[in-house]
């Protein structure tokens, strides 16, 4: 049976991995069981790299591996740019097989798979969609999940186009999806999200085409959260759900906030994870919340429920994504009395346009 | 009997006063009855001036006065710098005496008074505290309010020191409270808030001293919201409360959020205004909310309920005040399903350190 | 004969028009002779509007006109967003006909013309190019300039697409050049610059097509500086050059800086205006400089002479235009010992890609 | 005889140490001879840490040491926050003793010394001044420099107070110089600069007192550039000058720019290093420039030669230091046709208030 551990730990800075080091030294976390790290780092993009490097150095030492081997072994998703009440932290997932009687109910399970290395010309295309779908199905199998309804969060880290990769493709006579790097990155994220949707039956293969990617917003997954990085050459999939083959102490639930003010959607996710916050949260229940992930695809539209905002027009418009994350973090944080919540800001086929996806993991009562 | 009107109107930009112009043209608002305008403008400090000038031009025309006469007649409080879901808007208050039977319950009433012109060396001192207290008491009398418990919001716009004013004081052999303009402005705001507290019996005159201003944070008002401007030479007081001498269709309530996540404090304010949001808000009740003012003195501390934030340390630290406002706007906005809420960011003796003050005005059911 | 006056005046803020007011009151400037104002305002876009409104209010009073009449009569070009050593200021141009013997040499002359009102669907198209060209030719005639070589600076303020204008066009079954407002604005500026180039013979009519606008960067004017505003419905052309029909005390010169470090190009402009700065500038010559306009189309490329910059990649990338202006202002400012230089940041067909255009006006020795 | 190498290398990002790796692999740089690295990194403070960590990892591998040993051995000064045309890069200094005939003229020499570990209560006091002075004198001796006139640049990295260090001092009953961390950091930098001044005879010991630090601005060094870091426990001194005991291929010169527009001061520095740019720079001379360091203590005053700037007042005021660096980089860059110039922004006793210090190293012709 699979036993999954969830450790949400604070960071004093992007390079601060001391809390994890302490847990390893205390014997509470076995470094060989660490299977994924998902972090909310402060600072800009360089701080993400700094953080990843810091984790690699720690784990290279603890696992007696090279940094490259750590990198290959453990997916690390660094989500940067914090604002407002967002509190820098990371969630470490551990996984081990143990002998145990089957659980009476489904429990938190995790599946981790990479696609094959993708060619630059495949980024943002149906090829990527299908490769991601394949990896998602494999991750489901690994997690012991057969029903898509039991999948509550699929994090995908996918490759970005770079000038070098464009040159490589063109050198082989191939065309990339766009030479505008921002647009290409968006399509890579969109293709990854559609890959999740395809694997989970949220869309049909017949709906797919290269044109539909980042264009037909009617196609989306309700549980995908994708980001792209220059350092990736394949797509890395971290799938979280509930399974009868797991005996973790945790359960995961998810919900959709139709817009940023839709707190009912947030309450759904907590309820599904076994936390009732309809009438406020008790200190005991707050303690049971293990981690919360929100993908804030919303509200950079310039309007919220008919009210104009200045997210797109103000002199701070360049930071609209940070404000979007700060705002959703604050709203959900006020519901549970804790703002150590991960907020990312993807939107490409990740939920209906303008919605936020939320997943909560809680300790079973 | 006093009848008070409350009109919350959207702005397409700092210079957009078209909604008020339309109400005047339609005969819904009598420009002679306008007694105060409180606006949340987007953009920086210049946008505040632009907005004030736009209102003056409109009203100078409608009232057949000079701009200076409009300025003297109608206090205009412009709160700038929006972020997140904050929605630029303004609230116009009108006031008239009508013959009417006494109301069965206290209703929204408004009192407006200026202090005498203050000398630069008086800014931020006990002299200012006492002058503001005098104006607040006069405004209470004007509003027909005898009990401090019926006062729910006192907005004070007070003067800032400037290089010129320092020179003036020094030319007369007088010392100003600080030649650091930011510090002096803070003390002017603090003195104004203590003036409100003194008038309302929240502090005792014996507690007062020049040293206590912006120093003894145990002294504060629970209903004061103060800001300072270079254009002011006196303190302008706009006092909002409930009175048996008023027959308005509105009631006002207030509350304290002990910290930014304290939604119970926000619910208090709405409940006091006759809106129950304990279990979510109904569309009908949302319609009844006339306007909401929040003074977000909180959460630029770098911590919230034990969680570290990056408000003070990040590369966006310069915008911490905007994030603080965006966050409180989002949290309260999510409770009522509407983010057209005014958020300011004063803290000097305006509530206990780290708290937010909230006032809500609602139409009586 | 035409006599042109040039007054470069400092601003203490976007609404500070006191220096011009003082000159008018002192009788040094006759408000009826004011023909154009070109300002470098601090703050964001709203500050530009605030500034324009402040000038309109002043001149409405001094000319006993309505603000609308002032607006129609006097083109006001507000260039916002200052940084570094840039010093907010404005240049007032006056113009009058006087009886005087012909000058021995060409002197500063000014021509001002508007195009007809353009339809939204014409913005950014060859229609706009041709209308601007027509206005430029008319402005040359008005300025008494027959040779394009005598034209040194053509400022054009053209209309921006807005949601409302798109709706208007579509309501009449017409297509606009782009529904992306930023792209449409860029094309409006590009079409205006090509209009200048066409009128001055810098390009041939046969080179023109809708496709070429903001696409074929080989087409450009060496003296055009264009900006777009939502408030414009036609293109307003302010043309500056030297003419035998002028008897001003000033001369204008221009130059091209091939990149931002090309100080030789800057020196050309000053030399053409009669100021030799090859070996530094004398205090007397510095006094003779009446005003300097730079259009910094350069250096947001991410590279300068083979060196990578972080203009495009840094967390401040949103402010790259401000940095580009601050940098060119500093470089040219260091040559003449004065940073009260206007810097704008247009690039669409305004000089070869990556170049800066510079025009200097100096008092004749 | 001492042979000093100077390698100015571009960075593609804060973690890009590939150019140095390539030089080491090619045998051009012997890692055992590296004695200091001074870098201009893009991004925020975390990028500085990221960069330092990247250098440590590279050199730990090449020197077969731990990262801590590298850190103790090689001072690394990371200057962050780039803007405008600033080009991220680093300068590597190598040093070795070789048998060689004495040079006919003084050549570039380098001395590197640390003070003893300072106690938190000593930061920003005369104790720190004297310890730095001692280290500077030792570094001069090491560099074979006897006359202060031959010292052209002294970089000092000193410790910052932190909450932990304050607690440590207070736990021992000692008082720190200020519990305001920014103020304390400023005093640490100021004390370091005064230490340089004391060692070089620019001030007298009798002028010193704790009160004078960051207060009596008449005391300063013309060659000091200091920065503070939380990671430091002692002051690290890197002293650059010319010595008859050196046989390097390089010479160093320095100058003072009295204000940011004072290009004469910049020309002095280059002339002293053997590069004449009075009438522009030749490609050959540009090639000879090995590296340039500027300490831009200037121009955040809000005025430059009587012209008001918006550095202190604008919505970008938080980035005034970046603009100050971008502007001085551009001005000096335009003189030599190259913007790969290091600019820092210290001012505490580093040159007269408002001045910029500049040092240039060039290959001898």
Short mmCIF file of C-alpha atoms in Angstrom, two decimals, chain D residues 152 222-223 252-258 262 264-273 293-295 355-360:
data_model
loop_
_atom_site.label_atom_id
_atom_site.label_comp_id
_atom_site.label_asym_id
_atom_site.label_seq_id
_atom_site.Cartn_x
_atom_site.Cartn_y
_atom_site.Cartn_z
CA UNK D 152 42.89 54.06 -6.51
CA UNK D 222 38.03 59.54 -2.48
CA UNK D 223 38.65 55.87 -3.29
CA UNK D 252 44.73 51.73 -12.53
CA UNK D 253 43.59 55.35 -12.29
CA UNK D 254 40.81 57.13 -10.43
CA UNK D 255 38.84 60.35 -10.48
CA UNK D 256 35.98 62.16 -8.88
CA UNK D 257 32.89 63.29 -10.74
CA UNK D 258 31.66 66.21 -8.65
CA UNK D 262 30.86 66.04 -14.50
CA UNK D 264 35.77 65.88 -16.76
CA UNK D 265 36.13 63.85 -13.55
CA UNK D 266 35.55 60.66 -15.47
CA UNK D 267 38.12 61.61 -18.06
CA UNK D 268 40.66 62.10 -15.24
CA UNK D 269 40.28 58.50 -14.17
CA UNK D 270 40.83 57.18 -17.65
CA UNK D 271 43.78 59.49 -18.26
CA UNK D 272 45.38 58.30 -15.02
CA UNK D 273 44.98 54.73 -16.28
CA UNK D 293 34.13 50.68 -11.32
CA UNK D 294 31.89 53.62 -10.46
CA UNK D 295 30.41 54.37 -7.09
CA UNK D 355 29.86 63.01 -6.04
CA UNK D 356 30.65 59.83 -7.97
CA UNK D 357 33.94 57.97 -7.60
CA UNK D 358 35.35 56.28 -10.64
CA UNK D 359 38.26 53.88 -11.08
CA UNK D 360 39.49 52.53 -14.41
#
